[in-house]
Coordinates of C-alpha atoms in Angstrom, one line a residue:
Chain A
M18 CA -163.9 134.8 -101.4
E19 CA -162.5 135.0 -97.8
N20 CA -163.8 133.7 -95.1
N21 CA -163.5 136.5 -92.5
P22 CA -166.1 136.3 -89.7
S23 CA -166.1 139.8 -87.9
S24 CA -166.4 140.4 -84.2
S25 CA -168.6 142.9 -84.7
N26 CA -170.9 140.6 -86.9
I27 CA -174.1 141.3 -84.2
E28 CA -175.3 137.4 -85.6
K29 CA -171.9 136.2 -84.8
L30 CA -172.0 137.5 -81.2
Q31 CA -176.0 136.5 -80.8
R32 CA -174.9 133.1 -81.5
D33 CA -171.9 133.5 -79.5
C34 CA -174.4 134.9 -76.5
Y35 CA -176.1 132.1 -76.1
N36 CA -173.7 129.1 -76.8
E37 CA -172.4 130.5 -73.4
W38 CA -175.7 130.3 -72.0
M39 CA -176.4 126.9 -73.0
R40 CA -172.5 126.1 -71.8
L41 CA -173.7 127.6 -68.4
Q42 CA -177.1 125.5 -68.0
S43 CA -175.1 122.7 -68.4
K44 CA -172.5 124.0 -65.8
G45 CA -175.3 125.3 -63.9
M46 CA -176.8 121.8 -64.2
T47 CA -174.1 119.5 -62.9
E48 CA -173.4 121.9 -60.4
L49 CA -176.8 121.7 -58.5
K50 CA -177.5 118.2 -59.1
Q51 CA -173.5 117.7 -56.9
A52 CA -175.0 120.3 -54.6
L53 CA -178.0 118.5 -53.3
S54 CA -176.8 115.6 -53.2
N55 CA -174.7 116.7 -50.0
G56 CA -178.2 117.5 -48.6
E57 CA -178.8 119.4 -46.1
K58 CA -175.5 119.6 -44.4
D59 CA -174.3 122.3 -47.4
E60 CA -177.2 124.5 -47.5
E61 CA -175.4 127.5 -47.2
E62 CA -174.2 126.1 -50.4
I63 CA -177.6 125.3 -52.5
R64 CA -178.3 128.9 -51.5
E65 CA -174.6 130.2 -53.3
M66 CA -175.8 128.0 -56.1
I67 CA -179.0 129.6 -56.7
R68 CA -178.5 132.9 -56.7
T69 CA -175.6 131.9 -59.0
V70 CA -177.5 131.0 -61.7
I71 CA -179.9 133.6 -60.8
G72 CA -177.3 135.8 -61.6
E73 CA -176.0 134.2 -65.2
F74 CA -179.5 134.6 -66.2
K75 CA -179.9 138.0 -65.3
D76 CA -176.3 138.5 -67.2
Y77 CA -176.6 136.6 -69.8
A78 CA -181.0 138.7 -70.5
V79 CA -178.8 141.7 -70.0
K80 CA -176.0 140.6 -73.1
R81 CA -178.7 139.7 -74.8
S82 CA -180.4 143.2 -74.9
E83 CA -177.7 144.8 -75.6
H84 CA -177.5 142.8 -79.2
C85 CA -180.9 143.0 -80.0
R86 CA -180.8 147.1 -79.2
R87 CA -179.3 146.3 -83.3
Y88 CA -181.0 143.7 -84.3
S89 CA -183.7 142.3 -82.9
S90 CA -185.7 140.0 -85.7
N91 CA -183.0 137.5 -85.1
S92 CA -184.6 136.4 -81.2
F93 CA -187.7 135.9 -82.2
A94 CA -186.6 132.3 -84.1
P95 CA -182.9 132.1 -83.7
K96 CA -181.1 129.8 -86.6
W97 CA -179.3 127.9 -83.8
N98 CA -182.4 126.9 -82.0
T99 CA -184.4 123.5 -83.5
C100 CA -188.0 124.3 -85.4
L101 CA -189.1 122.5 -82.4
E102 CA -187.7 124.9 -79.8
N103 CA -188.4 127.9 -82.0
A104 CA -192.1 126.2 -81.5
L105 CA -192.6 126.3 -78.8
L106 CA -191.3 130.2 -78.6
W107 CA -192.8 133.1 -76.5
M108 CA -191.1 136.1 -76.8
G109 CA -188.0 134.6 -78.0
G110 CA -187.9 132.6 -74.8
C111 CA -190.3 130.3 -72.8
R112 CA -193.5 131.5 -71.3
P113 CA -192.9 132.1 -67.8
S114 CA -195.8 130.8 -66.7
S115 CA -194.5 127.5 -68.0
F116 CA -192.2 128.0 -64.5
I117 CA -194.9 127.7 -62.9
R118 CA -196.4 124.1 -64.7
L119 CA -192.7 123.1 -63.9
V120 CA -193.6 123.5 -60.3
Y121 CA -196.9 121.5 -60.0
A122 CA -195.2 118.5 -62.6
L123 CA -192.2 118.3 -59.9
C124 CA -194.5 118.2 -57.2
G125 CA -197.0 115.9 -58.2
S126 CA -194.4 113.2 -59.6
Q127 CA -192.5 113.1 -56.8
T128 CA -195.7 112.1 -54.6
E129 CA -196.7 110.0 -56.9
L130 CA -193.1 108.3 -57.0
R131 CA -193.5 108.5 -52.5
Y132 CA -196.3 106.9 -52.4
A133 CA -195.1 104.3 -55.4
N134 CA -192.2 103.9 -52.6
F135 CA -194.4 103.2 -49.9
L136 CA -196.2 100.8 -51.9
N137 CA -193.3 98.7 -52.6
G138 CA -192.4 98.2 -48.9
N139 CA -190.5 101.5 -48.0
T140 CA -191.9 103.2 -45.4
D141 CA -190.1 105.8 -45.2
D142 CA -191.4 107.0 -48.2
L143 CA -195.1 107.7 -46.8
S144 CA -193.8 109.4 -43.5
M145 CA -192.0 111.9 -45.6
A146 CA -195.2 112.0 -48.7
Q147 CA -196.8 113.2 -44.7
G148 CA -194.8 115.7 -44.1
E149 CA -191.5 115.0 -42.1
T150 CA -189.2 116.8 -43.3
R151 CA -185.8 114.7 -44.7
G152 CA -184.6 113.9 -48.5
G153 CA -183.6 110.7 -50.7
I154 CA -185.4 110.8 -53.1
D155 CA -183.9 109.6 -56.2
G156 CA -180.8 109.5 -54.3
R157 CA -180.3 112.8 -53.1
G158 CA -179.5 114.1 -49.8
G159 CA -181.3 115.9 -47.3
G160 CA -184.4 119.0 -47.3
E161 CA -187.6 119.3 -48.3
P162 CA -188.7 117.8 -51.7
M163 CA -191.4 119.2 -54.2
S164 CA -193.8 117.2 -53.0
E165 CA -194.0 118.4 -49.8
L166 CA -195.2 122.3 -50.6
T167 CA -196.8 123.7 -47.4
A168 CA -200.0 125.1 -48.5
E169 CA -199.0 128.9 -47.6
Q170 CA -196.6 127.4 -50.8
L171 CA -199.0 126.7 -53.1
F172 CA -201.2 129.6 -52.6
K173 CA -198.4 132.1 -53.2
I174 CA -197.8 130.0 -56.4
N175 CA -201.0 129.8 -57.6
E176 CA -201.1 133.7 -56.4
L177 CA -198.0 134.3 -58.7
H178 CA -199.3 132.8 -61.9
L179 CA -202.7 134.4 -62.2
K180 CA -200.1 137.4 -62.1
T181 CA -197.7 136.2 -65.3
V182 CA -200.6 134.5 -66.7
D183 CA -202.3 138.6 -66.6
Q184 CA -198.4 140.0 -67.1
E185 CA -198.0 137.8 -70.5
N186 CA -201.0 138.6 -71.7
K187 CA -200.3 142.0 -71.5
L188 CA -196.8 141.3 -74.1
T189 CA -198.9 139.1 -76.0
K190 CA -200.8 141.9 -77.4
Q191 CA -198.4 144.4 -77.3
S192 CA -196.6 142.3 -79.6
A193 CA -199.6 141.7 -81.7
S194 CA -200.7 145.6 -82.0
L195 CA -196.8 145.5 -83.3
Q196 CA -197.5 142.5 -85.7
E197 CA -200.2 144.4 -87.4
D198 CA -198.7 148.2 -87.6
T199 CA -196.6 146.6 -90.3
A200 CA -200.1 146.0 -92.3
D201 CA -201.1 149.8 -91.9
V202 CA -199.0 152.8 -92.7
P203 CA -196.0 153.4 -93.8
L204 CA -194.8 150.4 -95.0
A205 CA -198.4 148.6 -96.0
V206 CA -198.6 152.0 -98.5
T207 CA -195.6 151.8 -99.6
A208 CA -195.2 148.9 -100.5
F209 CA -198.6 148.7 -102.5
Y210 CA -197.3 152.7 -104.6
K211 CA -193.6 151.0 -105.1
E212 CA -193.7 149.5 -108.9
V213 CA -191.0 147.8 -107.7
I214 CA -191.1 145.4 -105.1
G215 CA -188.7 145.4 -102.7
E216 CA -187.3 148.3 -103.3
C217 CA -186.5 150.4 -100.4
D218 CA -186.7 153.7 -99.2
V219 CA -185.5 156.6 -95.9
D220 CA -189.7 155.6 -94.4
V221 CA -189.1 152.0 -95.0
E222 CA -186.1 151.4 -93.2
R223 CA -186.9 154.1 -90.3
A224 CA -189.4 152.2 -89.8
L225 CA -188.2 149.1 -89.8
D226 CA -185.6 150.1 -87.3
K227 CA -188.1 151.5 -85.6
H228 CA -190.1 148.1 -85.5
E229 CA -187.1 145.9 -84.3
E230 CA -186.3 148.2 -81.8
V231 CA -189.5 148.2 -80.0
M232 CA -189.4 144.0 -80.6
G233 CA -186.4 144.5 -78.7
G234 CA -188.0 146.1 -75.9
L235 CA -190.7 143.9 -75.2
L236 CA -188.1 140.8 -75.8
A237 CA -186.4 142.8 -72.9
E238 CA -189.8 143.5 -71.3
A239 CA -190.6 139.7 -71.6
D240 CA -187.3 138.4 -70.2
K241 CA -187.5 140.8 -67.4
L242 CA -190.6 138.8 -66.2
R243 CA -189.1 135.1 -66.8
L244 CA -186.5 136.6 -64.5
S245 CA -188.7 138.0 -61.7
T246 CA -190.9 135.1 -61.9
L247 CA -188.5 132.8 -61.9
T248 CA -187.3 134.8 -58.6
K249 CA -190.2 134.8 -56.6
I250 CA -190.7 131.2 -57.3
V251 CA -186.7 131.1 -56.0
D252 CA -188.0 133.1 -53.5
I253 CA -191.2 131.3 -52.4
L254 CA -189.6 127.3 -52.3
T255 CA -187.1 126.7 -49.7
P256 CA -183.5 126.3 -50.7
V257 CA -183.5 122.7 -51.7
Q258 CA -187.1 122.7 -53.6
A259 CA -185.2 126.0 -55.7
A260 CA -182.2 124.6 -56.5
D261 CA -184.7 121.0 -58.1
F262 CA -186.7 123.5 -59.4
L263 CA -183.8 125.1 -61.1
L264 CA -182.1 121.7 -62.1
A265 CA -185.6 120.9 -63.8
G266 CA -185.8 123.8 -65.6
K267 CA -182.1 123.3 -67.0
K268 CA -182.6 119.8 -67.8
L269 CA -185.5 120.9 -69.8
H270 CA -184.2 123.0 -71.7
L271 CA -181.0 121.0 -72.5
S272 CA -183.5 118.0 -73.2
M273 CA -186.0 119.8 -75.4
H274 CA -182.9 120.9 -77.6
E275 CA -181.1 117.6 -77.6
W276 CA -185.1 115.8 -78.6
G277 CA -185.7 118.6 -81.3
R278 CA -181.6 118.1 -83.1
L279 CA -182.6 114.4 -82.7
R280 CA -186.2 114.6 -84.5
E281 CA -184.7 116.7 -87.4
R282 CA -182.2 114.2 -88.0
R283 CA -183.8 110.9 -88.1
R284 CA -187.0 113.3 -90.0
L285 CA -183.7 113.3 -92.6
E286 CA -182.1 110.2 -92.2
A287 CA -185.9 108.5 -93.2
C288 CA -186.4 110.3 -95.8
G289 CA -183.3 109.6 -97.5
G290 CA -182.0 113.5 -96.6
G291 CA -178.8 112.1 -96.3
S292 CA -176.2 114.8 -96.7
S293 CA -178.2 116.9 -98.7
G294 CA -180.4 118.1 -95.8
G295 CA -177.6 118.6 -92.7
E296 CA -177.9 122.3 -92.6
A297 CA -181.4 121.2 -91.1
A298 CA -180.3 118.6 -89.3
G299 CA -177.4 120.5 -87.3
E300 CA -177.4 124.0 -86.9
Chain B
M20 CA -171.6 110.5 -99.3
E21 CA -173.9 111.1 -102.6
N22 CA -176.3 114.4 -102.0
N23 CA -180.2 112.8 -102.2
P24 CA -182.8 114.2 -102.3
S25 CA -185.6 112.8 -102.2
S26 CA -188.8 113.7 -103.4
S27 CA -190.4 112.2 -99.9
N28 CA -188.7 114.6 -97.5
I29 CA -190.5 117.1 -95.8
E30 CA -188.7 119.9 -95.2
K31 CA -188.7 119.8 -99.4
L32 CA -192.0 119.0 -99.8
Q33 CA -192.7 122.1 -97.5
R34 CA -189.9 124.3 -99.1
D35 CA -191.7 123.3 -102.8
C36 CA -194.9 124.3 -101.1
Y37 CA -193.8 127.7 -100.3
N38 CA -192.1 128.8 -103.3
E39 CA -195.1 128.1 -105.2
W40 CA -197.4 129.7 -102.8
M41 CA -194.9 133.1 -103.6
R42 CA -194.8 132.3 -107.4
L43 CA -198.5 132.7 -107.3
Q44 CA -198.4 135.4 -105.6
S45 CA -196.2 137.1 -107.8
K46 CA -198.3 136.3 -110.8
G47 CA -201.4 137.1 -109.0
M48 CA -200.0 140.3 -108.4
T49 CA -199.6 141.0 -111.7
E50 CA -202.9 139.9 -113.5
L51 CA -204.9 141.7 -110.9
K52 CA -202.5 145.2 -111.5
Q53 CA -204.1 144.3 -115.3
A54 CA -207.2 143.4 -114.4
L55 CA -207.5 146.3 -112.3
S56 CA -205.6 148.7 -115.3
N57 CA -209.0 147.8 -117.3
G58 CA -211.2 149.1 -114.9
E59 CA -214.9 148.8 -114.9
K60 CA -215.4 147.7 -118.4
D61 CA -213.8 144.0 -117.4
E62 CA -216.0 143.7 -113.6
E63 CA -216.0 140.0 -114.8
E64 CA -212.6 139.1 -115.5
I65 CA -212.2 141.3 -112.0
R66 CA -214.4 138.7 -110.3
E67 CA -213.2 135.9 -112.0
M68 CA -209.9 136.9 -110.9
I69 CA -210.4 137.2 -107.0
R70 CA -212.0 133.7 -107.4
T71 CA -208.6 132.7 -108.7
V72 CA -206.4 134.1 -105.8
I73 CA -209.4 132.9 -102.8
G74 CA -208.6 129.5 -104.9
E75 CA -205.3 129.8 -104.7
F76 CA -205.1 130.1 -101.3
K77 CA -207.5 128.0 -100.5
D78 CA -205.5 125.1 -102.0
Y79 CA -202.0 126.1 -100.5
A80 CA -203.7 126.1 -97.4
V81 CA -204.8 122.3 -97.6
K82 CA -201.5 121.9 -99.1
R83 CA -199.4 122.5 -96.0
S84 CA -202.0 121.8 -94.0
E85 CA -201.2 118.5 -95.7
H86 CA -197.3 118.8 -94.8
C87 CA -197.7 119.9 -91.6
R88 CA -199.7 116.4 -90.3
R89 CA -196.0 114.8 -90.7
Y90 CA -194.2 117.6 -89.7
S91 CA -195.6 121.2 -88.5
S92 CA -192.7 122.8 -86.1
N93 CA -191.0 123.7 -89.1
S94 CA -194.2 125.7 -90.3
F95 CA -194.1 128.0 -86.9
A96 CA -191.0 129.8 -87.9
P97 CA -189.4 128.3 -91.1
K98 CA -186.3 128.6 -92.7
W99 CA -187.2 130.1 -96.1
N100 CA -188.8 133.0 -94.0
T101 CA -186.6 136.3 -92.9
C102 CA -185.7 137.2 -89.6
L103 CA -188.1 139.8 -90.1
E104 CA -190.3 137.2 -91.5
N105 CA -190.5 135.3 -88.7
A106 CA -190.8 138.0 -85.9
L107 CA -193.9 138.6 -87.4
L108 CA -195.4 135.2 -87.8
W109 CA -198.3 134.4 -85.7
M110 CA -199.9 131.0 -85.9
G111 CA -197.3 130.4 -89.1
G112 CA -198.4 133.2 -91.0
C113 CA -199.7 136.9 -90.9
R114 CA -202.7 137.4 -88.1
P115 CA -206.5 137.3 -90.1
S116 CA -206.4 141.1 -88.3
S117 CA -203.8 142.1 -89.8
F118 CA -205.9 142.6 -93.6
I119 CA -208.5 144.5 -92.3
R120 CA -205.6 146.7 -90.9
L121 CA -204.5 147.4 -94.7
V122 CA -208.2 148.1 -95.4
Y123 CA -208.1 150.8 -93.2
A124 CA -204.9 151.5 -94.3
L125 CA -205.6 152.3 -98.1
C126 CA -208.8 153.5 -97.3
G127 CA -207.2 156.2 -95.3
S128 CA -203.7 156.8 -97.8
Q129 CA -206.6 156.6 -100.8
T130 CA -208.6 159.5 -98.6
E131 CA -205.4 161.3 -98.3
L132 CA -204.1 160.9 -101.6
R133 CA -207.1 162.5 -103.2
Y134 CA -207.2 165.6 -101.6
A135 CA -203.7 166.0 -102.3
N136 CA -204.6 166.0 -106.1
F137 CA -207.3 167.9 -105.5
L138 CA -205.0 170.3 -103.0
N139 CA -203.0 170.4 -106.2
G140 CA -205.9 171.5 -108.6
N141 CA -207.2 168.2 -110.1
T142 CA -211.2 169.1 -109.0
D143 CA -212.0 165.6 -110.1
D144 CA -209.9 164.3 -107.3
L145 CA -212.4 166.0 -104.7
S146 CA -215.6 165.6 -106.6
M147 CA -214.4 161.6 -106.3
A148 CA -213.3 162.1 -102.7
Q149 CA -217.3 163.2 -101.9
G150 CA -218.3 159.9 -103.2
E151 CA -218.8 160.1 -106.8
T152 CA -218.4 156.4 -109.0
R153 CA -214.6 156.6 -111.0
G154 CA -211.9 155.1 -111.2
G155 CA -207.8 157.0 -111.9
I156 CA -206.2 156.9 -108.9
D157 CA -201.9 156.0 -109.8
G158 CA -203.5 155.2 -113.2
R159 CA -205.9 153.3 -113.0
G160 CA -209.5 152.2 -115.2
G161 CA -212.5 152.6 -113.2
G162 CA -214.1 151.3 -110.2
E163 CA -214.7 152.9 -106.2
P164 CA -211.5 152.7 -104.7
M165 CA -210.7 152.5 -101.2
S166 CA -211.6 155.5 -101.1
E167 CA -215.1 155.5 -100.9
L168 CA -216.0 153.1 -98.6
T169 CA -219.7 153.3 -97.3
A170 CA -220.5 154.0 -93.9
E171 CA -222.9 150.6 -94.3
Q172 CA -219.1 148.6 -95.7
L173 CA -217.4 150.3 -92.7
F174 CA -219.7 149.0 -90.4
K175 CA -219.6 145.5 -91.7
I176 CA -216.2 145.7 -91.6
N177 CA -215.7 147.2 -88.0
E178 CA -218.1 144.2 -87.1
L179 CA -215.4 141.8 -88.7
H180 CA -212.7 142.8 -86.9
L181 CA -213.7 142.3 -83.4
K182 CA -214.9 138.6 -84.8
T183 CA -211.7 138.0 -86.0
V184 CA -210.0 139.7 -83.0
D185 CA -212.1 137.1 -80.6
Q186 CA -210.9 134.7 -82.9
E187 CA -207.4 134.7 -82.7
N188 CA -207.2 135.7 -78.9
K189 CA -208.9 132.0 -78.8
L190 CA -206.5 130.5 -81.2
T191 CA -203.4 131.8 -78.9
K192 CA -205.2 130.5 -75.8
Q193 CA -204.9 127.5 -77.5
S194 CA -200.9 127.8 -78.3
A195 CA -199.8 129.0 -74.8
S196 CA -201.8 126.0 -73.2
L197 CA -200.1 123.8 -75.6
Q198 CA -196.8 125.5 -74.6
E199 CA -197.1 125.0 -71.5
D200 CA -197.6 121.8 -71.3
T201 CA -194.5 120.9 -72.1
A202 CA -193.1 121.8 -69.0
D203 CA -195.4 119.3 -68.0
V204 CA -195.6 115.0 -67.2
P205 CA -194.4 114.0 -69.3
L206 CA -191.4 116.0 -70.7
A207 CA -190.7 118.0 -68.1
V208 CA -190.4 115.0 -65.7
T209 CA -189.0 112.6 -68.5
A210 CA -186.2 115.0 -68.7
F211 CA -185.6 115.6 -64.7
Y212 CA -185.8 111.9 -64.1
K213 CA -183.9 110.8 -67.0
E214 CA -179.3 110.8 -66.4
V215 CA -178.1 111.1 -69.6
I216 CA -179.4 115.1 -71.2
G217 CA -181.3 114.0 -74.5
E218 CA -182.1 110.2 -74.3
C219 CA -185.4 109.9 -75.6
D220 CA -187.9 107.1 -75.0
V221 CA -190.8 105.8 -75.8
D222 CA -193.2 108.2 -74.2
V223 CA -191.0 111.3 -75.1
E224 CA -191.2 110.0 -78.8
R225 CA -195.3 109.7 -78.4
A226 CA -195.4 113.2 -76.6
L227 CA -193.7 115.5 -79.3
D228 CA -195.3 113.3 -82.0
K229 CA -199.2 114.2 -80.1
H230 CA -197.6 118.4 -80.0
E231 CA -196.4 118.5 -83.0
E232 CA -199.8 117.0 -84.3
V233 CA -201.7 119.5 -82.3
M234 CA -200.1 122.7 -82.7
G235 CA -200.0 121.3 -86.9
G236 CA -203.8 120.9 -86.1
L237 CA -204.4 124.8 -85.0
L238 CA -201.7 125.8 -87.8
A239 CA -204.7 124.8 -90.3
E240 CA -207.3 126.8 -88.0
A241 CA -205.2 129.7 -88.7
D242 CA -205.5 129.2 -91.8
K243 CA -208.8 128.7 -91.9
L244 CA -209.6 131.9 -89.9
R245 CA -206.8 134.0 -92.4
L246 CA -209.0 132.6 -95.2
S247 CA -213.0 133.1 -94.1
T248 CA -212.1 136.5 -93.3
L249 CA -210.0 137.1 -96.2
T250 CA -212.7 135.9 -97.8
K251 CA -215.7 138.0 -95.6
I252 CA -213.5 140.7 -96.3
V253 CA -213.5 141.0 -100.1
D254 CA -217.5 140.0 -100.1
I255 CA -218.3 143.0 -98.7
L256 CA -215.9 145.4 -100.3
T257 CA -216.9 145.9 -104.1
P258 CA -215.1 144.0 -107.1
V259 CA -212.4 146.6 -107.7
Q260 CA -212.0 147.7 -103.9
A261 CA -211.4 143.5 -103.2
A262 CA -209.1 143.4 -106.7
D263 CA -207.2 146.9 -104.4
F264 CA -207.0 145.2 -101.4
L265 CA -205.5 142.0 -102.8
L266 CA -203.1 143.8 -104.8
A267 CA -202.0 145.4 -101.6
G268 CA -202.0 142.2 -99.5
K269 CA -199.3 140.6 -102.6
K270 CA -197.8 143.0 -102.9
L271 CA -196.7 143.4 -98.7
H272 CA -196.5 140.0 -98.6
L273 CA -193.2 139.4 -101.2
S274 CA -192.4 143.3 -100.3
M275 CA -191.7 142.0 -96.6
H276 CA -189.7 139.0 -97.7
E277 CA -187.5 140.8 -99.8
W278 CA -186.7 144.0 -97.1
G279 CA -186.0 141.0 -94.3
R280 CA -183.5 139.9 -96.9
L281 CA -182.1 143.4 -98.1
R282 CA -181.6 144.2 -94.9
E283 CA -179.8 140.7 -93.4
R284 CA -177.4 141.1 -96.4
R285 CA -176.5 144.8 -95.4
R286 CA -176.2 144.0 -91.6
L287 CA -173.7 141.5 -93.2
E288 CA -171.5 143.7 -95.5
A289 CA -171.7 146.5 -92.6
C290 CA -170.1 143.6 -90.1
G291 CA -168.1 142.2 -93.2
G292 CA -169.9 139.4 -92.2
G293 CA -168.6 138.5 -96.6
S294 CA -169.0 134.9 -98.1
S295 CA -169.1 133.5 -94.0
G296 CA -172.5 134.8 -94.0
G297 CA -174.0 134.0 -97.3
E298 CA -176.5 131.1 -95.8
A299 CA -177.9 134.0 -93.6
A300 CA -177.8 136.6 -96.1
G301 CA -180.1 134.3 -98.5
E302 CA -183.0 132.5 -97.2

């Protein structure tokens, strides 16, 4: 039988959409690093980069949502993710609240690093830790690093955290209720009365189509929440802090994907799976 | 390279464990049907069947938990499930509360069927609907069908529902917190400071091992909740009702798997994916 990949194959479109997103993640990472190393003198460049990054996420969400209208199930545990990533998914992506955890993690780690540098004899680093505006952490240019979040910024981030968790919980509940619905009329009852397992009928088809459509809608809602959380964080932070944060997000996403692949490959090699398990180790 | 499937390949063990579970689901379905068609005269046989079914679920959960200790990520969106099933998963399986939705769905549908039968001239069916103990629904033997749940049974089921949702929510929260942890020290911070994406170190390895272990523990907790909910429902129901309920659960599980496969196959055929998408249409 001929290998016939069609451009209308929805799974291929979804995979292409994902690959393009990962390419942009990688490209954005390099550009953010570059912009940050130029420091304050290019603050306008940094602002422009941030707008681009947010815009790319928005485009990705729109494209994904279009594909989901036709086929959403695939996006809740995509085949192109590693098992590690799929085990971490919430509504087809990361939890919006994890963006906020990332802000706190960066803030904490940069503060620690500065005090460690100070104890090693670099007094500049303490003055930075005490609030003097200057860059220089890990070889980068100027601007306030994450360790210099003001009380007002921290208050706003915390407020955003509470609201985000609340909205996350609402979406989680809707998804739970949707999952439970499959144990009700018409699916469970049709399954019960059918003599032949898996026999389909119009009611089942319609119910499953509807189910995928509503799940796709929830995924789009989740993407909206991810996007709005990202935008709000960026608005609270200074341009350099925001670029730091976006860079950390991209590095974490790309690293998790690679770590997941590495672990799957190593697991198979350790077990002597060899070529028989290539499918699991790759994508 | 030689195809060398090893019995120590953990993914193979997990897949075998799943295949065996699906075989038991199918076997249990046939046996429950048979026992129910024999009716009340074999109530002891029905009781024995129920004990076997619960015991098999317990064994499956124990086996799965053993495999999860070494590799849990794989169980949150297994490759052998269809996308439809994976999109419906909660902690590697169905939501325990969906068992209760199934009880209500069966109760409602059997009541409807009885009244419909009565309106079509079968007066026996109304007397059953009014509480007279007898079987006969869809050609089966005797015993109280689900449409004859007493007020006391309904009260207990409702009480169980509330407790189950509460415990489900607790596990969901723990899982959410675990997911968020990956955006913190050490993973996010290591990813941020590493120059090369995906470069691993001891801290990352240790953190990911620990993460998979704790996730595996949560999955075992979820299986415990599924098992205890199932057992409690069976205790509330009469033997015939319990057999009906377990039969419905197995039929729904097996049907969802088949419906998911059918939809994936049809989607690929419609898009001209042909052999290129065989992997997706298969498992």
